[in-house]
PDB file of C-alpha atoms and ligand atoms in Angstrom:
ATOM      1  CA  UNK A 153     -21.804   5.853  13.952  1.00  0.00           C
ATOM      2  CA  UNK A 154     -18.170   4.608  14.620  1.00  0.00           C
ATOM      3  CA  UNK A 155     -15.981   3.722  11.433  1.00  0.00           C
ATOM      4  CA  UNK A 156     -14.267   0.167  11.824  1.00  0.00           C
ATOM      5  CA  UNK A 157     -10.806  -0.558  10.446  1.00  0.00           C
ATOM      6  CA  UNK A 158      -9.978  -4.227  10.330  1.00  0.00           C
ATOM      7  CA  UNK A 159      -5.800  -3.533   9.865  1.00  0.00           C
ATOM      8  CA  UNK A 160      -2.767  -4.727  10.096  1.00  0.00           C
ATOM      9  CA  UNK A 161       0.146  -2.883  10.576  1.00  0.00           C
ATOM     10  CA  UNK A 162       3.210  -4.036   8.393  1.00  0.00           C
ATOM     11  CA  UNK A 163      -0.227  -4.124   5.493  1.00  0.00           C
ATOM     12  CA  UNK A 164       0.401  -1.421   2.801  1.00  0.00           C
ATOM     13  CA  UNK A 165      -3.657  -1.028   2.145  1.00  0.00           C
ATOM     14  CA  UNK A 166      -4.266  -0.786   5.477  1.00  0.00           C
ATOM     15  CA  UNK A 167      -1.257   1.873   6.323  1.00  0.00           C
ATOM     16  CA  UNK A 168      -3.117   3.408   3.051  1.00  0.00           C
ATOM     17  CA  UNK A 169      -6.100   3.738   4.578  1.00  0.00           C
ATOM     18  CA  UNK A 170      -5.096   5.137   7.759  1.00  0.00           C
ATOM     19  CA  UNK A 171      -2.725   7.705   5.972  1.00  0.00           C
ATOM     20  CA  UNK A 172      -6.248   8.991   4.067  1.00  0.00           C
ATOM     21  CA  UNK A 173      -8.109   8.889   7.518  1.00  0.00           C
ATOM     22  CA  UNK A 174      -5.743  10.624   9.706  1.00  0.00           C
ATOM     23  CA  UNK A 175      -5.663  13.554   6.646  1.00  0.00           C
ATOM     24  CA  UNK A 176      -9.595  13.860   6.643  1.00  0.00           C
ATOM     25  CA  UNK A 177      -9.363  13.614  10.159  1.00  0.00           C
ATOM     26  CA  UNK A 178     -11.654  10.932  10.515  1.00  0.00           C
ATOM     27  CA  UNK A 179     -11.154   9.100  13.820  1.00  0.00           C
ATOM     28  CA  UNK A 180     -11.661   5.018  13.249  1.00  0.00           C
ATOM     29  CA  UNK A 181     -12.378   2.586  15.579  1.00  0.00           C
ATOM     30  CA  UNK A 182      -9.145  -0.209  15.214  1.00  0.00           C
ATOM     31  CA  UNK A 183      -9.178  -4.044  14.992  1.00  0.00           C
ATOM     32  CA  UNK A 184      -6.159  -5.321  14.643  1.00  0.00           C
ATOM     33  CA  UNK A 185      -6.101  -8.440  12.753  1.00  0.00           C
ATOM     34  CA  UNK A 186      -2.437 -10.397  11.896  1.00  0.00           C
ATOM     35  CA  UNK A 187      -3.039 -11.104   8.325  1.00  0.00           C
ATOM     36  CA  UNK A 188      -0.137 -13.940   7.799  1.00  0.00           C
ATOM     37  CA  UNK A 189      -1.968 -15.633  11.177  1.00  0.00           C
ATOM     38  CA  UNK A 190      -5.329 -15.638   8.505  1.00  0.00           C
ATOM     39  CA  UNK A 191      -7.176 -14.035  11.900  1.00  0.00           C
ATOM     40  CA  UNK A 192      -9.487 -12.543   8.557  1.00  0.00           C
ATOM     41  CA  UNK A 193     -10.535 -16.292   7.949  1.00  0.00           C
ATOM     42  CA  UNK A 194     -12.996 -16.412  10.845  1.00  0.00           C
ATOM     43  CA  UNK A 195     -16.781 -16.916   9.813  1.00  0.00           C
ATOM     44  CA  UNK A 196     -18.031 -13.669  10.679  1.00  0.00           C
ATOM     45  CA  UNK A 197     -15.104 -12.189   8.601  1.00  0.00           C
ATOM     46  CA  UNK A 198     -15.698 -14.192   6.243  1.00  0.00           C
ATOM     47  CA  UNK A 199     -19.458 -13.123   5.801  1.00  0.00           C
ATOM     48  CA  UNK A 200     -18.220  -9.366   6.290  1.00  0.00           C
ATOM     49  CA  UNK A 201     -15.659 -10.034   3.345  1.00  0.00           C
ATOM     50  CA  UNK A 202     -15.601 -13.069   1.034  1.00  0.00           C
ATOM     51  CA  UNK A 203     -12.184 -11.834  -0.078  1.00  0.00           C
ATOM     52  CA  UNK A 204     -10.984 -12.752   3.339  1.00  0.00           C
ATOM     53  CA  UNK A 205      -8.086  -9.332   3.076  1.00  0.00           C
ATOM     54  CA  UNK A 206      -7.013  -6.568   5.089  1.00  0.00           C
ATOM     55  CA  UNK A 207      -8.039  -3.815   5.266  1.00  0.00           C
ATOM     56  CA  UNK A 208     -12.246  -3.825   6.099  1.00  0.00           C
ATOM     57  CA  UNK A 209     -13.945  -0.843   6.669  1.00  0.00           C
ATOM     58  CA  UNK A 210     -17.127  -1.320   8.677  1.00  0.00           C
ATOM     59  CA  UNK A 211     -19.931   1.319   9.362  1.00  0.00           C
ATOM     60  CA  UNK A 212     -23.004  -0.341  10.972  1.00  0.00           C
ATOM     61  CA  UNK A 213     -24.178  -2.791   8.368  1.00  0.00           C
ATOM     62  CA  UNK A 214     -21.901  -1.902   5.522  1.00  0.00           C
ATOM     63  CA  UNK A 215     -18.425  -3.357   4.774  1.00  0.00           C
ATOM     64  CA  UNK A 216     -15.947  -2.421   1.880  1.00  0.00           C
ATOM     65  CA  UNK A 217     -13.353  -4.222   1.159  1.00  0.00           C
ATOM     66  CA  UNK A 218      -9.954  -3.126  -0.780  1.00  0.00           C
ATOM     67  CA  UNK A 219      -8.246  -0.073   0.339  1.00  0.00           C
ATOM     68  CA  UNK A 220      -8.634   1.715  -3.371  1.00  0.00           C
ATOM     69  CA  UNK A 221     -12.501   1.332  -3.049  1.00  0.00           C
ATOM     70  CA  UNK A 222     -12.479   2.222   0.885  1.00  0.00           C
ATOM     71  CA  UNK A 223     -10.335   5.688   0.172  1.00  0.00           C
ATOM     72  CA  UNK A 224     -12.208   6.915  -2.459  1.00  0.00           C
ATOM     73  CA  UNK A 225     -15.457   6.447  -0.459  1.00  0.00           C
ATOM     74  CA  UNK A 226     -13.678   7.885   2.804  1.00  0.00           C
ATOM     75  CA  UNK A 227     -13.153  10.908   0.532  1.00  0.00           C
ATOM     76  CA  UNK A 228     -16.534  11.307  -0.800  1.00  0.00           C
ATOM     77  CA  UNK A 229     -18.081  10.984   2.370  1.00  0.00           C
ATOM     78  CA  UNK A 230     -15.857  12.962   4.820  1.00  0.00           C
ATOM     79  CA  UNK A 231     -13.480  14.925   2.253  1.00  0.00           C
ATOM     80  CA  UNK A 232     -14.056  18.820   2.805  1.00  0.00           C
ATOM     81  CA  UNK A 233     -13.499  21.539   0.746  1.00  0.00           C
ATOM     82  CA  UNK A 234      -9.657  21.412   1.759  1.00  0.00           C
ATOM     83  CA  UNK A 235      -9.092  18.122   0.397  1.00  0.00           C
ATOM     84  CA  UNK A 236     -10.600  18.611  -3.131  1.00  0.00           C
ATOM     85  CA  UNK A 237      -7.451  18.373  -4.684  1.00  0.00           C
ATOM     86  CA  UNK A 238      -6.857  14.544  -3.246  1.00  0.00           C
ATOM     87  CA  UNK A 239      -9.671  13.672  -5.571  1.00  0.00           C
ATOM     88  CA  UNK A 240     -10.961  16.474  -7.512  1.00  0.00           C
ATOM     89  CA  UNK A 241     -13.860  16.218  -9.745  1.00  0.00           C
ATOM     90  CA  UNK A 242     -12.385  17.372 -12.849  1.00  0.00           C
ATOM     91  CA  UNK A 243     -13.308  14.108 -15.186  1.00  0.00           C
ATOM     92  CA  UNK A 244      -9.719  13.764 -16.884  1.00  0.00           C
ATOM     93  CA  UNK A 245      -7.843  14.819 -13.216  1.00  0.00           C
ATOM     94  CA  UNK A 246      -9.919  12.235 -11.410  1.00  0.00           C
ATOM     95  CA  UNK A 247      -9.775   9.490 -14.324  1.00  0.00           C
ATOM     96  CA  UNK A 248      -6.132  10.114 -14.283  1.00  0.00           C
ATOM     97  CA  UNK A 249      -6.238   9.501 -10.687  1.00  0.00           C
ATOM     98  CA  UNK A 250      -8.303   5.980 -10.966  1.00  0.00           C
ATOM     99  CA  UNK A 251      -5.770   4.947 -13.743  1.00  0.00           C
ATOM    100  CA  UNK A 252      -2.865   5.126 -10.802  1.00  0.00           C
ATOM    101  CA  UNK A 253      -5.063   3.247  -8.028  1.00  0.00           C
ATOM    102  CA  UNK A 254      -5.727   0.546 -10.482  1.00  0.00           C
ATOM    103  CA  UNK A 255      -2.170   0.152 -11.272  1.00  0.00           C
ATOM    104  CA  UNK A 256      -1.468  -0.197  -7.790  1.00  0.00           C
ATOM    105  CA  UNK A 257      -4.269  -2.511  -7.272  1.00  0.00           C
ATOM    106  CA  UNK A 258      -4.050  -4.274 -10.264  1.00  0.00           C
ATOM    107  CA  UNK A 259       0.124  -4.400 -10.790  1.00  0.00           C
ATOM    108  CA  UNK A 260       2.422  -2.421  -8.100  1.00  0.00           C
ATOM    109  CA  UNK A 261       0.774  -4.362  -5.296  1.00  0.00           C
ATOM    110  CA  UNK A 262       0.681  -7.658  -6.872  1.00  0.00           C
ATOM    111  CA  UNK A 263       4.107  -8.018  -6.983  1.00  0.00           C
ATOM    112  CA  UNK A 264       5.248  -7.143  -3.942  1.00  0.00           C
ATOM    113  CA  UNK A 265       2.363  -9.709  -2.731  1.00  0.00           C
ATOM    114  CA  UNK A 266       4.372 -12.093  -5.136  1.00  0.00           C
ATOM    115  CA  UNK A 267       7.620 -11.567  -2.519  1.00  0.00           C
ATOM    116  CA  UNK A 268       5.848 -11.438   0.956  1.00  0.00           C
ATOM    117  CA  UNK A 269       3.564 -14.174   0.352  1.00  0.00           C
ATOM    118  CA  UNK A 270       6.452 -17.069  -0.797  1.00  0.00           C
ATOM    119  CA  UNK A 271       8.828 -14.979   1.888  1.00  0.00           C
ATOM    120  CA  UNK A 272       6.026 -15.961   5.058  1.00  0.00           C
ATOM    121  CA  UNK A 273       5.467 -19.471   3.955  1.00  0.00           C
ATOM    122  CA  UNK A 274       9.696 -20.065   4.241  1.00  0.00           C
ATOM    123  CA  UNK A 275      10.499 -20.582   0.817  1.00  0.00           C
ATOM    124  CA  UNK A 276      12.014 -17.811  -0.632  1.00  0.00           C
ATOM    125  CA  UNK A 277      15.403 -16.948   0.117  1.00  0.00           C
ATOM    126  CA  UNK A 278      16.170 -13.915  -2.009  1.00  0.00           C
ATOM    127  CA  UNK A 279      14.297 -12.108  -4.787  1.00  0.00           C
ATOM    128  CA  UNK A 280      14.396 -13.841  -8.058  1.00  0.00           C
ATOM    129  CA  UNK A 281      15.319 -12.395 -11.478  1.00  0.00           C
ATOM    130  CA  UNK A 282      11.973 -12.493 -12.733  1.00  0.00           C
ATOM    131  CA  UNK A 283      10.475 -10.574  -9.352  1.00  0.00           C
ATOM    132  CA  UNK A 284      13.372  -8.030  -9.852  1.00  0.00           C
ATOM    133  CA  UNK A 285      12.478  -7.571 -13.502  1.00  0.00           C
ATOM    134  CA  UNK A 286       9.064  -6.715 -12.198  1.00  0.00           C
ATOM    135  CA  UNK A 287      10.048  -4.335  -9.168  1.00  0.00           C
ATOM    136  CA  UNK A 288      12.283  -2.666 -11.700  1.00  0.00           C
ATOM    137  CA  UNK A 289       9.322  -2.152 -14.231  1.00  0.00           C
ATOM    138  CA  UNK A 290       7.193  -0.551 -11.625  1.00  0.00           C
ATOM    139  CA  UNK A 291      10.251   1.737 -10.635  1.00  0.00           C
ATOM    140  CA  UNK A 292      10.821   2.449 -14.504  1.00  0.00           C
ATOM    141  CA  UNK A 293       6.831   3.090 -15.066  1.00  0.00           C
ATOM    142  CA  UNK A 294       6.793   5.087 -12.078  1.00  0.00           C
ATOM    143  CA  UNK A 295       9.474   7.428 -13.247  1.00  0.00           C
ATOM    144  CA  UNK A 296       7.817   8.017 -16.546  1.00  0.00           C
ATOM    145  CA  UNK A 297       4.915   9.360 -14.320  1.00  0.00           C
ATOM    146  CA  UNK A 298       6.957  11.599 -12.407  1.00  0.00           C
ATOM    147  CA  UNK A 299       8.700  12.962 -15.191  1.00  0.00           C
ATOM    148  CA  UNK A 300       5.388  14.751 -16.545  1.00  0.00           C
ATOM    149  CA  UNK A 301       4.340  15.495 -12.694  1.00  0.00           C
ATOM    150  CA  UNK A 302       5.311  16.527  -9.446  1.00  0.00           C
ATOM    151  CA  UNK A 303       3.528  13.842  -7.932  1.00  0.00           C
ATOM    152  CA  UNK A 304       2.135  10.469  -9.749  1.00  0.00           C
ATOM    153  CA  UNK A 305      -1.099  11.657 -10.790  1.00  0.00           C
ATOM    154  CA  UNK A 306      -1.035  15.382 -10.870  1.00  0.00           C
ATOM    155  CA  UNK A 307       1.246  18.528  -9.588  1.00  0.00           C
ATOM    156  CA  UNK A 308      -0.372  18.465  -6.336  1.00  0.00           C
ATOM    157  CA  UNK A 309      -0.246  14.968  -3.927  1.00  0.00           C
ATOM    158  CA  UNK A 310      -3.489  13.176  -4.600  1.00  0.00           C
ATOM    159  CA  UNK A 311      -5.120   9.945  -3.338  1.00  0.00           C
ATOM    160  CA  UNK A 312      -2.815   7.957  -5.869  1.00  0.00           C
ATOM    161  CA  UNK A 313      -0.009   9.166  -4.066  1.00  0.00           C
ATOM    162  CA  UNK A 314      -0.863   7.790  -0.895  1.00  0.00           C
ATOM    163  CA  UNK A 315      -1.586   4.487  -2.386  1.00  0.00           C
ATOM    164  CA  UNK A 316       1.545   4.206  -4.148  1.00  0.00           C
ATOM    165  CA  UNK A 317       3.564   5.287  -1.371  1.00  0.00           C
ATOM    166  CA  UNK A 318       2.542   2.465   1.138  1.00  0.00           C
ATOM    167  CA  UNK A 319       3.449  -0.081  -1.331  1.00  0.00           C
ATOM    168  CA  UNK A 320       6.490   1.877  -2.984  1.00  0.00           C
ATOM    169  CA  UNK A 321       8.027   2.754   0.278  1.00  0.00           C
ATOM    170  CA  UNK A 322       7.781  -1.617   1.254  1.00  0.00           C
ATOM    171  CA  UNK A 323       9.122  -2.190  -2.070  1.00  0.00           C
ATOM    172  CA  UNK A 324      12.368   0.001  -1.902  1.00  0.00           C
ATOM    173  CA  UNK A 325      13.197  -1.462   1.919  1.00  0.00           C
ATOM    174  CA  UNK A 326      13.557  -4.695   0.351  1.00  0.00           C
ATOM    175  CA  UNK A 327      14.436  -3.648  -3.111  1.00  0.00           C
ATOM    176  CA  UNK A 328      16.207  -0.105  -3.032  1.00  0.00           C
ATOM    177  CA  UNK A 329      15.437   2.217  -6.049  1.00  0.00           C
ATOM    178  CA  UNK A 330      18.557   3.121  -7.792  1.00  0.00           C
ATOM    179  CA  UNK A 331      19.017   6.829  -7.614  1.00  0.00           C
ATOM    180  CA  UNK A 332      20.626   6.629 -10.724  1.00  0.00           C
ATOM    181  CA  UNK A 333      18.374   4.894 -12.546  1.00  0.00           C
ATOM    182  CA  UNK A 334      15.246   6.630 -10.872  1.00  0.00           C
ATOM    183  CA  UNK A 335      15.796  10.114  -9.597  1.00  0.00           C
ATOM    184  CA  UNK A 336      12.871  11.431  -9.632  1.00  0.00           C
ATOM    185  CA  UNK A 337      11.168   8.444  -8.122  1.00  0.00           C
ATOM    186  CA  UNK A 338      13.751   8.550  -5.362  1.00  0.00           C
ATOM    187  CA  UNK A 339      13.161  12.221  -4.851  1.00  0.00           C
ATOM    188  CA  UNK A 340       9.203  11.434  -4.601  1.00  0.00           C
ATOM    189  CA  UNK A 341       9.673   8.858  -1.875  1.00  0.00           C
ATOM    190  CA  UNK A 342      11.749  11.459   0.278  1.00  0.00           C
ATOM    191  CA  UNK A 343       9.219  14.279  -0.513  1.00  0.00           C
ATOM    192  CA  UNK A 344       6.429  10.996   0.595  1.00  0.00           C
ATOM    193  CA  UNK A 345       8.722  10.351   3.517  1.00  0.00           C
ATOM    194  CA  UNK A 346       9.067  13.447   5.357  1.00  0.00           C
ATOM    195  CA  UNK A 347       4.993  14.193   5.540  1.00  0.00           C
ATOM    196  CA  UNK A 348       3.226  13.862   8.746  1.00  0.00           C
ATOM    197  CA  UNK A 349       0.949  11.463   7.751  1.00  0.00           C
ATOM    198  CA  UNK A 350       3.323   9.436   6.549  1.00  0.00           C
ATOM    199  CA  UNK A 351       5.145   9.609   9.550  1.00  0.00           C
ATOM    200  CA  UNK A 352       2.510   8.587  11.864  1.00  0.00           C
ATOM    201  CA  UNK A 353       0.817   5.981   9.928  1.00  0.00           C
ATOM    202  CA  UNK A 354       3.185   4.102   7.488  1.00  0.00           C
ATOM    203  CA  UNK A 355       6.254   4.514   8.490  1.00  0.00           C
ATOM    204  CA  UNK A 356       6.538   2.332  11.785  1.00  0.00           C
ATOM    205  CA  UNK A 357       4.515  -0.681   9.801  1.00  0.00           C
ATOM    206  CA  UNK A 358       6.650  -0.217   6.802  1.00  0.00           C
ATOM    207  CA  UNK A 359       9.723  -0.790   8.878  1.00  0.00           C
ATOM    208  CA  UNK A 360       8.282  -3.342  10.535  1.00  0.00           C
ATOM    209  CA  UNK A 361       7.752  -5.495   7.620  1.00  0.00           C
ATOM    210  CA  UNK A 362      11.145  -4.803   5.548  1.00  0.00           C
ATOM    211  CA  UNK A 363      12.968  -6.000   9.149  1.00  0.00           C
ATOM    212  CA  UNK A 364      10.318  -9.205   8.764  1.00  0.00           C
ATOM    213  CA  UNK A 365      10.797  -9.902   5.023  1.00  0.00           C
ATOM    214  CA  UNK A 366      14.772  -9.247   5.392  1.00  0.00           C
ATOM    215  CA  UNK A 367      14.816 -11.536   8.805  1.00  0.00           C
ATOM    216  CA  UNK A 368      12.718 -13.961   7.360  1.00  0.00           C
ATOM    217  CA  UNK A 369      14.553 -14.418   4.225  1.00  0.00           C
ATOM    218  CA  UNK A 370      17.731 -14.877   5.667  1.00  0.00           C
ATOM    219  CA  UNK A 371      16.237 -17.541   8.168  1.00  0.00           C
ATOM    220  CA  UNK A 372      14.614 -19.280   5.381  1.00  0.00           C
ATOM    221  CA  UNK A 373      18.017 -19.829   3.815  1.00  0.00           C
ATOM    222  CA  UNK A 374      19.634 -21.163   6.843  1.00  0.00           C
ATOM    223  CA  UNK A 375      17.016 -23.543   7.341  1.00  0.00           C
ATOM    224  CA  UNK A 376      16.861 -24.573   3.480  1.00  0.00           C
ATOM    225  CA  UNK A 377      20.817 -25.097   3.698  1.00  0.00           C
ATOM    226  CA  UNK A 378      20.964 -26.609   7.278  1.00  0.00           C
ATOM    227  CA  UNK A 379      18.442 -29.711   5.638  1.00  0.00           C
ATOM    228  CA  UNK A 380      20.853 -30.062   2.770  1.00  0.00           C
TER     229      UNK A 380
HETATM  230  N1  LIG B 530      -6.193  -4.951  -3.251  1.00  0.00           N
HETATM  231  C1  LIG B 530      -6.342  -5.188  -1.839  1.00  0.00           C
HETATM  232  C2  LIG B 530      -5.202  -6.061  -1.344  1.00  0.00           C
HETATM  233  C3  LIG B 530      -5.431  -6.490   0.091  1.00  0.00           C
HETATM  234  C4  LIG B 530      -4.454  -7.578   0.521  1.00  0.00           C
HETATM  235  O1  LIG B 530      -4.022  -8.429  -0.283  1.00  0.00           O
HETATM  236  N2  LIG B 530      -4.107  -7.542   1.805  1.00  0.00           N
HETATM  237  C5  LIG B 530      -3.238  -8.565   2.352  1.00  0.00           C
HETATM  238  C6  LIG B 530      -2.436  -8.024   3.495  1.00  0.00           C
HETATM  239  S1  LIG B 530      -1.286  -6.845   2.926  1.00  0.00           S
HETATM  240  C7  LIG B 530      -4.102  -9.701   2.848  1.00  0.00           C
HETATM  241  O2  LIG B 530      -5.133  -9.483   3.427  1.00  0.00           O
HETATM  242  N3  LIG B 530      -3.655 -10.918   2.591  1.00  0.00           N
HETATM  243  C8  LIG B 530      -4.372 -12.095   2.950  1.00  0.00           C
HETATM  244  C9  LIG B 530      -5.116 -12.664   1.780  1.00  0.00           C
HETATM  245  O3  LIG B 530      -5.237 -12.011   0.734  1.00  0.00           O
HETATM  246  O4  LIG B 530      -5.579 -13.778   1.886  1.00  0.00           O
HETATM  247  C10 LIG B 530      -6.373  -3.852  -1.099  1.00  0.00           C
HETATM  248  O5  LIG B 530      -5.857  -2.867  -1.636  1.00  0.00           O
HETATM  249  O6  LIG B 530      -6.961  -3.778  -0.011  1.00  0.00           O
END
């Protein structure tokens, strides 16, 4: 039974869930979709996911939707004994964990969404104050984590990690984190950086879409100041 990734590249959740594949070593059969083109609007998309978002896992008749729900399921059903630790079943380890993928979910990813959406539809020009004080909050709450742990979660990298990271690592290529401010965070996205996984599957579609966001932005300005 072949696993199905509806993806796109420059999509953090979708570099997420091909960071958690590649580790399980879990080969998946890719569909690249262009997210901003809406290819995920089709009908039979549509029926496969209401949500109408990459990425989409597919196994025969089953679809999930939302790259928190799809690793957590990759990891039950492929994880071995070696990967334990990305998910372990410890209840205040693993509850720990969920806390971190729903603040991704729920808040990191949000508001980055909040900059890439306005950023592809040509109106924003530069971050605003209000989407800095929210990229800086995430930094600041991100720190606090890392001050207690090696990595987000726990002292060992874990599936929050990986979730973080695709949408972290966007973030700070069109928002750097301030050393200063954040050392430890800026020490966790080098240690991030520097793995394999990483390296093969978020890397190239992370600097992808921090040279789109950056192009696009400075475009949008000319073309807001050229109709002035
Ligand atoms: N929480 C979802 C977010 C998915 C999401 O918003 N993906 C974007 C691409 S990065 C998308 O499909 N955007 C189109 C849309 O939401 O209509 C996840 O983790 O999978």
């Amino acid at each position: 039974m072949a696993t199905v990734l509806y993806y796109s590249n420059t999509s953090p959740p979708s570099r997420t869930v091909r960071m958690v594949a590649g580790i399980l070593g879990l080969e998946l059969e890719l569909r690249a979709l262009t997210a901003v083109a809406r290819d995920q609007d089709t009908p039979e998309l549509t029926k496969k996911n209401p949500m109408r978002s990459v990425p989409l896992l597919e196994e025969s008749d089953y679809c999930l939707a939302d790259s928190h729900a799809i690793i957590v399921y990759l990891h039950e059903k492929y994880g071995k004994e070696a990967h334990a630790h990305l998910f372990p079943s410890d209840s205040r380890k693993r509850a720990t964990i969920n806390q971190r993928l729903h603040f991704d979910c729920g808040i990191l990813f949000p508001r980055l969404r909040a900059v890439l959406a306005p950023t592809f539809w040509g109106k924003l020009t530069e971050l605003s104050k209000s989407m800095k004080i929210n990229l800086e909050d995430g930094y600041r709450t991100l720190e606090a984590y890392l001050s207690k742990t090696a990595y987000v979660a726990d002292d060992v990298l874990t599936l929050a990690d990986i979730s973080i990271y695709s949408t972290v690592s966007s973030m700070d290529g069109i928002y750097p984190v301030d050393v200063k401010k954040y050392p430890k965070l800026k020490q966790w996205l080098l240690t991030m950086s520097q793995k394999d996984f990483c390296q093969m599957y978020n890397e190239p579609g992370r600097e992808e879409l921090v040279t789109k966001i950056t192009t696009m932005m400075a475009n949008n300005k000319h073309n807001q100041t050229s109709k002035l």
